[in-house]
Amino acid sequence: MSWKEAAEPVLTRLPAVERPTKHVPFKRKLGWTAGVLVLYFFLTNVGIYGLGQNSDIFGQFRTILAGAQGSILQVGIGPIVTASIVLQLLGGADLLGLNTEENPRDQAIYQGLQKLLVIVMTTLTALPMVFAGFLQPSTQIANSLGISTSALGWIMFAQIFVGGMLILYMDEIISKWGVGSGIGLFIIAGVSQRLIGGLFAWSALGAGYVGFFPRWYGILTGDVEMGPVLTRTGLFDLFLGPGELLALITTLLIFGVVVYAESVRVEIPLSHARVKGARGRFPVKLIYASVLPMILVRALQANVQFLGRILNAQWAGMPAWVGDYAGTEGGFAEPTGGLFYYLAPIYSPQDWMWWLGETAAAPWKIMLRVGVDLTFMIVGGAVFAIFWVETTDMGPRATARQIQNSGMQIPGFRQSPGVTEKVLERYIPQVTVIGGALVGILAVMANMLGTIGQVSGTGLLLTVSITYKLYEEIAEEQMMEMHPMMRQMFGD
């Protein structure tokens, strides 16, 4: 008996959101999407009952994990992304033996296996958070309930686990009944919150100007002090200090570059095999795999740093070459040396501009860390882009079959999936690698220069690209509503 036959009864019976049996009207899709988004914002404000002192073990990765520190959505989309990484690696090595392109049974097993892995990853992520000291139970609440802090810890774990399952099924609802994907929507929501706060937030207690525009109001009125503009101190204050002009320029530049890159494409002409005059084009975009594979790369880095913080909290005699951490506050402690320091991404200009005097690391150590981060993002971006294309039916073979099924063909070539596949192989693999590497470079550069609201470069890239694709998908849905015949052509 193969593993598929043994696991199928379990994997195919896991709770799932029912897929619609007929076309879902566009207005209803928008309704489901808006409803899930409201629920997401509500859940990010539902705190973990029994929580005392806490520290964010994910740190700077929080913006792309789409959760909220101290809420029941503590783990965010981390378990879903980690499960996707594991499955993509296993599928890429052909260790699963599943034909997800043509076999509906294998597709059901794959989806069930992914869901089971998400459950496992949620458990493995939540347990260390609670029982390794990062989310400490409140002694006062435990005493009031008449239970031990350990028992209260299990109650907190149950809340985090339920939050992880809610994220999983909200993502499934969006994917089947809404517009876009839940993961992308949650990332947009979290990053947009921070961007708006970074631009317009004003201290309610009168303790100072927080957002970019309120801070500049304070600069112009003289409430915020800045050095003379033509001096080193003045330039620092203008670009990296209260003025934050470098962050604004970087944010606008990333917006412009991503929108431009999304519009750069190679268009392969198509013609209908039976209907004369019916022509079209298949676009192979520069960022063909989108920037979503960057989630996988950054999530892998987040898991590495997650492991480092756990070791720092639990391993009293950890050698300095493994990781030397500053501070003793669990998740807030940052590596200042050792292996985990070099594997940590660059988060801000202060992390690598040693001449500013805000980092004690030697210049060669900083440059080595930048080199490791850049290499990891370029290579990882290209590799995960390839995996993403192959596992989401965007590769040459799957695309050629889709073109064949739609009745289209490439003019001047025989109408055959094999012939179309060979033509597509001239473009898709190369563009996939180039696009993945380009996104990796942009993510590192955005982090190095800083962004408004301290949004990570990857988070900003994801938000701009996902929003652009969401706009395209909404436009396509509206077109199909206006022209029902197009739904038949695209098989909707």
PDB file of N, CA, C and O in Angstrom, residues 206-271:
ATOM      1  N   GLY A 206       0.159  64.030  22.886  1.00  0.00           N
ATOM      2  CA  GLY A 206       0.928  65.259  22.743  1.00  0.00           C
ATOM      3  C   GLY A 206       2.405  65.079  23.026  1.00  0.00           C
ATOM      4  O   GLY A 206       3.112  66.040  23.325  1.00  0.00           O
ATOM      5  N   ALA A 207       2.873  63.826  22.919  1.00  0.00           N
ATOM      6  CA  ALA A 207       4.277  63.550  23.241  1.00  0.00           C
ATOM      7  C   ALA A 207       5.200  63.808  22.060  1.00  0.00           C
ATOM      8  O   ALA A 207       6.415  63.718  22.189  1.00  0.00           O
ATOM      9  N   GLY A 208       4.634  64.121  20.904  1.00  0.00           N
ATOM     10  CA  GLY A 208       5.489  64.378  19.753  1.00  0.00           C
ATOM     11  C   GLY A 208       4.770  64.095  18.458  1.00  0.00           C
ATOM     12  O   GLY A 208       3.616  63.663  18.443  1.00  0.00           O
ATOM     13  N   TYR A 209       5.434  64.364  17.342  1.00  0.00           N
ATOM     14  CA  TYR A 209       4.867  64.144  16.024  1.00  0.00           C
ATOM     15  C   TYR A 209       5.364  62.784  15.524  1.00  0.00           C
ATOM     16  O   TYR A 209       6.563  62.532  15.472  1.00  0.00           O
ATOM     17  N   VAL A 210       4.432  61.903  15.147  1.00  0.00           N
ATOM     18  CA  VAL A 210       4.791  60.529  14.801  1.00  0.00           C
ATOM     19  C   VAL A 210       4.899  60.340  13.296  1.00  0.00           C
ATOM     20  O   VAL A 210       5.904  59.878  12.781  1.00  0.00           O
ATOM     21  N   GLY A 211       3.833  60.672  12.547  1.00  0.00           N
ATOM     22  CA  GLY A 211       3.803  60.444  11.116  1.00  0.00           C
ATOM     23  C   GLY A 211       4.648  61.431  10.330  1.00  0.00           C
ATOM     24  O   GLY A 211       5.103  62.458  10.852  1.00  0.00           O
ATOM     25  N   PHE A 212       4.846  61.118   9.042  1.00  0.00           N
ATOM     26  CA  PHE A 212       5.686  61.948   8.183  1.00  0.00           C
ATOM     27  C   PHE A 212       5.136  63.373   8.064  1.00  0.00           C
ATOM     28  O   PHE A 212       5.868  64.353   8.279  1.00  0.00           O
ATOM     29  N   PHE A 213       3.861  63.499   7.727  1.00  0.00           N
ATOM     30  CA  PHE A 213       3.289  64.834   7.530  1.00  0.00           C
ATOM     31  C   PHE A 213       3.170  65.607   8.839  1.00  0.00           C
ATOM     32  O   PHE A 213       3.512  66.803   8.866  1.00  0.00           O
ATOM     33  N   PRO A 214       2.707  65.022   9.940  1.00  0.00           N
ATOM     34  CA  PRO A 214       2.722  65.756  11.211  1.00  0.00           C
ATOM     35  C   PRO A 214       4.133  66.174  11.634  1.00  0.00           C
ATOM     36  O   PRO A 214       4.322  67.263  12.197  1.00  0.00           O
ATOM     37  N   ARG A 215       5.125  65.330  11.343  1.00  0.00           N
ATOM     38  CA  ARG A 215       6.494  65.667  11.717  1.00  0.00           C
ATOM     39  C   ARG A 215       6.981  66.864  10.915  1.00  0.00           C
ATOM     40  O   ARG A 215       7.661  67.756  11.440  1.00  0.00           O
ATOM     41  N   TRP A 216       6.626  66.909   9.631  1.00  0.00           N
ATOM     42  CA  TRP A 216       7.037  68.055   8.815  1.00  0.00           C
ATOM     43  C   TRP A 216       6.275  69.319   9.219  1.00  0.00           C
ATOM     44  O   TRP A 216       6.808  70.429   9.104  1.00  0.00           O
ATOM     45  N   TYR A 217       5.071  69.136   9.723  1.00  0.00           N
ATOM     46  CA  TYR A 217       4.357  70.281  10.269  1.00  0.00           C
ATOM     47  C   TYR A 217       5.123  70.829  11.470  1.00  0.00           C
ATOM     48  O   TYR A 217       5.281  72.050  11.629  1.00  0.00           O
ATOM     49  N   GLY A 218       5.619  69.916  12.308  1.00  0.00           N
ATOM     50  CA  GLY A 218       6.416  70.328  13.458  1.00  0.00           C
ATOM     51  C   GLY A 218       7.722  70.977  13.049  1.00  0.00           C
ATOM     52  O   GLY A 218       8.191  71.932  13.688  1.00  0.00           O
ATOM     53  N   ILE A 219       8.332  70.482  11.945  1.00  0.00           N
ATOM     54  CA  ILE A 219       9.591  71.078  11.458  1.00  0.00           C
ATOM     55  C   ILE A 219       9.348  72.503  10.969  1.00  0.00           C
ATOM     56  O   ILE A 219      10.100  73.439  11.279  1.00  0.00           O
ATOM     57  N   LEU A 220       8.272  72.681  10.196  1.00  0.00           N
ATOM     58  CA  LEU A 220       7.983  73.998   9.627  1.00  0.00           C
ATOM     59  C   LEU A 220       7.565  75.014  10.687  1.00  0.00           C
ATOM     60  O   LEU A 220       7.801  76.220  10.533  1.00  0.00           O
ATOM     61  N   THR A 221       6.930  74.529  11.764  1.00  0.00           N
ATOM     62  CA  THR A 221       6.520  75.449  12.832  1.00  0.00           C
ATOM     63  C   THR A 221       7.587  75.632  13.891  1.00  0.00           C
ATOM     64  O   THR A 221       7.420  76.426  14.821  1.00  0.00           O
ATOM     65  N   GLY A 222       8.712  74.888  13.754  1.00  0.00           N
ATOM     66  CA  GLY A 222       9.805  75.032  14.703  1.00  0.00           C
ATOM     67  C   GLY A 222       9.672  74.187  15.946  1.00  0.00           C
ATOM     68  O   GLY A 222      10.520  74.264  16.851  1.00  0.00           O
ATOM     69  N   ASP A 223       8.617  73.346  16.043  1.00  0.00           N
ATOM     70  CA  ASP A 223       8.450  72.490  17.215  1.00  0.00           C
ATOM     71  C   ASP A 223       9.411  71.307  17.208  1.00  0.00           C
ATOM     72  O   ASP A 223       9.734  70.752  18.253  1.00  0.00           O
ATOM     73  N   VAL A 224       9.835  70.884  16.003  1.00  0.00           N
ATOM     74  CA  VAL A 224      10.801  69.788  15.867  1.00  0.00           C
ATOM     75  C   VAL A 224      12.143  70.387  15.487  1.00  0.00           C
ATOM     76  O   VAL A 224      12.259  71.070  14.457  1.00  0.00           O
ATOM     77  N   GLU A 225      13.147  70.156  16.286  1.00  0.00           N
ATOM     78  CA  GLU A 225      14.468  70.744  16.050  1.00  0.00           C
ATOM     79  C   GLU A 225      15.239  69.968  14.999  1.00  0.00           C
ATOM     80  O   GLU A 225      15.224  68.739  14.971  1.00  0.00           O
ATOM     81  N   MET A 226      15.918  70.712  14.138  1.00  0.00           N
ATOM     82  CA  MET A 226      16.790  70.127  13.122  1.00  0.00           C
ATOM     83  C   MET A 226      18.050  70.971  13.026  1.00  0.00           C
ATOM     84  O   MET A 226      18.033  72.185  13.262  1.00  0.00           O
ATOM     85  N   GLY A 227      19.158  70.293  12.677  1.00  0.00           N
ATOM     86  CA  GLY A 227      20.413  71.003  12.529  1.00  0.00           C
ATOM     87  C   GLY A 227      20.439  71.825  11.253  1.00  0.00           C
ATOM     88  O   GLY A 227      19.560  71.691  10.390  1.00  0.00           O
ATOM     89  N   PRO A 228      21.410  72.708  11.103  1.00  0.00           N
ATOM     90  CA  PRO A 228      21.565  73.486   9.861  1.00  0.00           C
ATOM     91  C   PRO A 228      21.630  72.566   8.649  1.00  0.00           C
ATOM     92  O   PRO A 228      22.336  71.550   8.666  1.00  0.00           O
ATOM     93  N   VAL A 229      20.900  72.934   7.600  1.00  0.00           N
ATOM     94  CA  VAL A 229      20.720  72.038   6.465  1.00  0.00           C
ATOM     95  C   VAL A 229      22.034  71.649   5.801  1.00  0.00           C
ATOM     96  O   VAL A 229      22.220  70.499   5.383  1.00  0.00           O
ATOM     97  N   LEU A 230      22.987  72.557   5.671  1.00  0.00           N
ATOM     98  CA  LEU A 230      24.219  72.292   4.932  1.00  0.00           C
ATOM     99  C   LEU A 230      25.295  71.605   5.768  1.00  0.00           C
ATOM    100  O   LEU A 230      26.408  71.411   5.298  1.00  0.00           O
ATOM    101  N   THR A 231      24.981  71.234   6.992  1.00  0.00           N
ATOM    102  CA  THR A 231      25.933  70.522   7.836  1.00  0.00           C
ATOM    103  C   THR A 231      25.619  69.027   7.819  1.00  0.00           C
ATOM    104  O   THR A 231      24.551  68.590   7.370  1.00  0.00           O
ATOM    105  N   ARG A 232      26.589  68.241   8.303  1.00  0.00           N
ATOM    106  CA  ARG A 232      26.387  66.788   8.353  1.00  0.00           C
ATOM    107  C   ARG A 232      25.191  66.435   9.221  1.00  0.00           C
ATOM    108  O   ARG A 232      24.372  65.576   8.861  1.00  0.00           O
ATOM    109  N   THR A 233      25.056  67.110  10.367  1.00  0.00           N
ATOM    110  CA  THR A 233      23.933  66.854  11.259  1.00  0.00           C
ATOM    111  C   THR A 233      22.612  67.224  10.591  1.00  0.00           C
ATOM    112  O   THR A 233      21.614  66.489  10.690  1.00  0.00           O
ATOM    113  N   GLY A 234      22.607  68.344   9.877  1.00  0.00           N
ATOM    114  CA  GLY A 234      21.392  68.790   9.205  1.00  0.00           C
ATOM    115  C   GLY A 234      20.960  67.839   8.102  1.00  0.00           C
ATOM    116  O   GLY A 234      19.768  67.533   7.957  1.00  0.00           O
ATOM    117  N   LEU A 235      21.933  67.339   7.315  1.00  0.00           N
ATOM    118  CA  LEU A 235      21.609  66.387   6.255  1.00  0.00           C
ATOM    119  C   LEU A 235      21.087  65.071   6.823  1.00  0.00           C
ATOM    120  O   LEU A 235      20.170  64.455   6.272  1.00  0.00           O
ATOM    121  N   PHE A 236      21.695  64.649   7.953  1.00  0.00           N
ATOM    122  CA  PHE A 236      21.222  63.429   8.602  1.00  0.00           C
ATOM    123  C   PHE A 236      19.780  63.609   9.072  1.00  0.00           C
ATOM    124  O   PHE A 236      18.929  62.736   8.851  1.00  0.00           O
ATOM    125  N   ASP A 237      19.495  64.741   9.713  1.00  0.00           N
ATOM    126  CA  ASP A 237      18.139  65.000  10.198  1.00  0.00           C
ATOM    127  C   ASP A 237      17.141  65.086   9.051  1.00  0.00           C
ATOM    128  O   ASP A 237      15.990  64.652   9.169  1.00  0.00           O
ATOM    129  N   LEU A 238      17.581  65.625   7.923  1.00  0.00           N
ATOM    130  CA  LEU A 238      16.696  65.823   6.780  1.00  0.00           C
ATOM    131  C   LEU A 238      16.334  64.504   6.098  1.00  0.00           C
ATOM    132  O   LEU A 238      15.172  64.267   5.759  1.00  0.00           O
ATOM    133  N   PHE A 239      17.337  63.629   5.924  1.00  0.00           N
ATOM    134  CA  PHE A 239      17.114  62.403   5.162  1.00  0.00           C
ATOM    135  C   PHE A 239      16.862  61.169   6.029  1.00  0.00           C
ATOM    136  O   PHE A 239      16.063  60.301   5.665  1.00  0.00           O
ATOM    137  N   LEU A 240      17.544  61.056   7.160  1.00  0.00           N
ATOM    138  CA  LEU A 240      17.408  59.863   8.000  1.00  0.00           C
ATOM    139  C   LEU A 240      16.778  60.140   9.353  1.00  0.00           C
ATOM    140  O   LEU A 240      16.284  59.222  10.009  1.00  0.00           O
ATOM    141  N   GLY A 241      16.805  61.384   9.774  1.00  0.00           N
ATOM    142  CA  GLY A 241      16.244  61.744  11.072  1.00  0.00           C
ATOM    143  C   GLY A 241      14.784  62.120  10.976  1.00  0.00           C
ATOM    144  O   GLY A 241      13.995  61.466  10.278  1.00  0.00           O
ATOM    145  N   PRO A 242      14.384  63.210  11.624  1.00  0.00           N
ATOM    146  CA  PRO A 242      12.969  63.617  11.626  1.00  0.00           C
ATOM    147  C   PRO A 242      12.409  63.885  10.235  1.00  0.00           C
ATOM    148  O   PRO A 242      11.229  63.645   9.984  1.00  0.00           O
ATOM    149  N   GLY A 243      13.249  64.398   9.307  1.00  0.00           N
ATOM    150  CA  GLY A 243      12.765  64.697   7.956  1.00  0.00           C
ATOM    151  C   GLY A 243      12.345  63.469   7.182  1.00  0.00           C
ATOM    152  O   GLY A 243      11.396  63.519   6.381  1.00  0.00           O
ATOM    153  N   GLU A 244      13.046  62.352   7.346  1.00  0.00           N
ATOM    154  CA  GLU A 244      12.726  61.046   6.757  1.00  0.00           C
ATOM    155  C   GLU A 244      12.504  61.115   5.243  1.00  0.00           C
ATOM    156  O   GLU A 244      11.676  60.388   4.693  1.00  0.00           O
ATOM    157  N   LEU A 245      13.250  61.999   4.572  1.00  0.00           N
ATOM    158  CA  LEU A 245      13.059  62.138   3.126  1.00  0.00           C
ATOM    159  C   LEU A 245      13.514  60.902   2.363  1.00  0.00           C
ATOM    160  O   LEU A 245      12.927  60.547   1.335  1.00  0.00           O
ATOM    161  N   LEU A 246      14.586  60.241   2.836  1.00  0.00           N
ATOM    162  CA  LEU A 246      15.083  59.049   2.148  1.00  0.00           C
ATOM    163  C   LEU A 246      14.022  57.958   2.150  1.00  0.00           C
ATOM    164  O   LEU A 246      13.821  57.267   1.142  1.00  0.00           O
ATOM    165  N   ALA A 247      13.332  57.791   3.271  1.00  0.00           N
ATOM    166  CA  ALA A 247      12.273  56.777   3.353  1.00  0.00           C
ATOM    167  C   ALA A 247      11.136  57.100   2.392  1.00  0.00           C
ATOM    168  O   ALA A 247      10.582  56.202   1.737  1.00  0.00           O
ATOM    169  N   LEU A 248      10.779  58.388   2.278  1.00  0.00           N
ATOM    170  CA  LEU A 248       9.714  58.788   1.353  1.00  0.00           C
ATOM    171  C   LEU A 248      10.127  58.532  -0.095  1.00  0.00           C
ATOM    172  O   LEU A 248       9.345  57.987  -0.886  1.00  0.00           O
ATOM    173  N   ILE A 249      11.367  58.904  -0.431  1.00  0.00           N
ATOM    174  CA  ILE A 249      11.859  58.685  -1.797  1.00  0.00           C
ATOM    175  C   ILE A 249      11.883  57.199  -2.129  1.00  0.00           C
ATOM    176  O   ILE A 249      11.466  56.779  -3.211  1.00  0.00           O
ATOM    177  N   THR A 250      12.366  56.376  -1.184  1.00  0.00           N
ATOM    178  CA  THR A 250      12.429  54.930  -1.411  1.00  0.00           C
ATOM    179  C   THR A 250      11.040  54.347  -1.607  1.00  0.00           C
ATOM    180  O   THR A 250      10.821  53.523  -2.502  1.00  0.00           O
ATOM    181  N   THR A 251      10.085  54.772  -0.787  1.00  0.00           N
ATOM    182  CA  THR A 251       8.715  54.257  -0.888  1.00  0.00           C
ATOM    183  C   THR A 251       8.113  54.587  -2.252  1.00  0.00           C
ATOM    184  O   THR A 251       7.534  53.716  -2.919  1.00  0.00           O
ATOM    185  N   LEU A 252       8.256  55.843  -2.689  1.00  0.00           N
ATOM    186  CA  LEU A 252       7.721  56.244  -3.988  1.00  0.00           C
ATOM    187  C   LEU A 252       8.442  55.531  -5.130  1.00  0.00           C
ATOM    188  O   LEU A 252       7.815  55.138  -6.130  1.00  0.00           O
ATOM    189  N   LEU A 253       9.763  55.341  -4.976  1.00  0.00           N
ATOM    190  CA  LEU A 253      10.548  54.665  -6.014  1.00  0.00           C
ATOM    191  C   LEU A 253      10.116  53.211  -6.166  1.00  0.00           C
ATOM    192  O   LEU A 253       9.977  52.704  -7.291  1.00  0.00           O
ATOM    193  N   ILE A 254       9.886  52.529  -5.036  1.00  0.00           N
ATOM    194  CA  ILE A 254       9.441  51.134  -5.094  1.00  0.00           C
ATOM    195  C   ILE A 254       8.084  51.043  -5.777  1.00  0.00           C
ATOM    196  O   ILE A 254       7.846  50.163  -6.618  1.00  0.00           O
ATOM    197  N   PHE A 255       7.175  51.960  -5.444  1.00  0.00           N
ATOM    198  CA  PHE A 255       5.870  51.982  -6.109  1.00  0.00           C
ATOM    199  C   PHE A 255       6.051  52.093  -7.623  1.00  0.00           C
ATOM    200  O   PHE A 255       5.452  51.333  -8.400  1.00  0.00           O
ATOM    201  N   GLY A 256       6.872  53.055  -8.059  1.00  0.00           N
ATOM    202  CA  GLY A 256       7.062  53.280  -9.481  1.00  0.00           C
ATOM    203  C   GLY A 256       7.731  52.114 -10.185  1.00  0.00           C
ATOM    204  O   GLY A 256       7.297  51.695 -11.271  1.00  0.00           O
ATOM    205  N   VAL A 257       8.786  51.553  -9.577  1.00  0.00           N
ATOM    206  CA  VAL A 257       9.531  50.454 -10.207  1.00  0.00           C
ATOM    207  C   VAL A 257       8.661  49.213 -10.350  1.00  0.00           C
ATOM    208  O   VAL A 257       8.659  48.549 -11.400  1.00  0.00           O
ATOM    209  N   VAL A 258       7.901  48.876  -9.314  1.00  0.00           N
ATOM    210  CA  VAL A 258       7.068  47.666  -9.366  1.00  0.00           C
ATOM    211  C   VAL A 258       5.965  47.816 -10.409  1.00  0.00           C
ATOM    212  O   VAL A 258       5.710  46.890 -11.203  1.00  0.00           O
ATOM    213  N   VAL A 259       5.305  48.978 -10.446  1.00  0.00           N
ATOM    214  CA  VAL A 259       4.247  49.198 -11.448  1.00  0.00           C
ATOM    215  C   VAL A 259       4.830  49.139 -12.858  1.00  0.00           C
ATOM    216  O   VAL A 259       4.232  48.539 -13.768  1.00  0.00           O
ATOM    217  N   TYR A 260       6.021  49.721 -13.035  1.00  0.00           N
ATOM    218  CA  TYR A 260       6.667  49.660 -14.357  1.00  0.00           C
ATOM    219  C   TYR A 260       7.051  48.226 -14.720  1.00  0.00           C
ATOM    220  O   TYR A 260       6.811  47.773 -15.845  1.00  0.00           O
ATOM    221  N   ALA A 261       7.636  47.501 -13.757  1.00  0.00           N
ATOM    222  CA  ALA A 261       8.060  46.116 -14.016  1.00  0.00           C
ATOM    223  C   ALA A 261       6.860  45.233 -14.336  1.00  0.00           C
ATOM    224  O   ALA A 261       6.959  44.306 -15.146  1.00  0.00           O
ATOM    225  N   GLU A 262       5.718  45.508 -13.701  1.00  0.00           N
ATOM    226  CA  GLU A 262       4.516  44.714 -13.989  1.00  0.00           C
ATOM    227  C   GLU A 262       4.023  44.946 -15.413  1.00  0.00           C
ATOM    228  O   GLU A 262       3.361  44.085 -15.999  1.00  0.00           O
ATOM    229  N   SER A 263       4.338  46.104 -15.987  1.00  0.00           N
ATOM    230  CA  SER A 263       3.871  46.417 -17.340  1.00  0.00           C
ATOM    231  C   SER A 263       4.846  45.949 -18.422  1.00  0.00           C
ATOM    232  O   SER A 263       4.490  45.929 -19.597  1.00  0.00           O
ATOM    233  N   VAL A 264       6.084  45.571 -18.038  1.00  0.00           N
ATOM    234  CA  VAL A 264       7.074  45.081 -19.007  1.00  0.00           C
ATOM    235  C   VAL A 264       6.777  43.620 -19.310  1.00  0.00           C
ATOM    236  O   VAL A 264       6.716  42.787 -18.397  1.00  0.00           O
ATOM    237  N   ARG A 265       6.588  43.294 -20.571  1.00  0.00           N
ATOM    238  CA  ARG A 265       6.196  41.928 -20.922  1.00  0.00           C
ATOM    239  C   ARG A 265       6.585  41.586 -22.353  1.00  0.00           C
ATOM    240  O   ARG A 265       6.803  42.479 -23.181  1.00  0.00           O
ATOM    241  N   VAL A 266       6.685  40.294 -22.606  1.00  0.00           N
ATOM    242  CA  VAL A 266       6.819  39.778 -23.969  1.00  0.00           C
ATOM    243  C   VAL A 266       5.469  39.188 -24.340  1.00  0.00           C
ATOM    244  O   VAL A 266       4.941  38.330 -23.627  1.00  0.00           O
ATOM    245  N   GLU A 267       4.883  39.649 -25.437  1.00  0.00           N
ATOM    246  CA  GLU A 267       3.552  39.195 -25.822  1.00  0.00           C
ATOM    247  C   GLU A 267       3.654  38.210 -26.981  1.00  0.00           C
ATOM    248  O   GLU A 267       4.157  38.548 -28.061  1.00  0.00           O
ATOM    249  N   ILE A 268       3.188  36.983 -26.746  1.00  0.00           N
ATOM    250  CA  ILE A 268       3.202  35.928 -27.760  1.00  0.00           C
ATOM    251  C   ILE A 268       1.860  35.964 -28.495  1.00  0.00           C
ATOM    252  O   ILE A 268       0.813  35.809 -27.867  1.00  0.00           O
ATOM    253  N   PRO A 269       1.864  36.184 -29.826  1.00  0.00           N
ATOM    254  CA  PRO A 269       0.595  36.277 -30.566  1.00  0.00           C
ATOM    255  C   PRO A 269      -0.137  34.939 -30.605  1.00  0.00           C
ATOM    256  O   PRO A 269       0.490  33.870 -30.684  1.00  0.00           O
ATOM    257  N   LEU A 270      -1.469  34.991 -30.527  1.00  0.00           N
ATOM    258  CA  LEU A 270      -2.308  33.797 -30.597  1.00  0.00           C
ATOM    259  C   LEU A 270      -3.423  34.040 -31.603  1.00  0.00           C
ATOM    260  O   LEU A 270      -3.858  35.177 -31.806  1.00  0.00           O
ATOM    261  N   SER A 271      -3.881  32.981 -32.219  1.00  0.00           N
ATOM    262  CA  SER A 271      -5.037  33.064 -33.120  1.00  0.00           C
ATOM    263  C   SER A 271      -5.911  31.844 -32.874  1.00  0.00           C
ATOM    264  O   SER A 271      -5.420  30.775 -32.480  1.00  0.00           O
TER     265      SER A 271
END
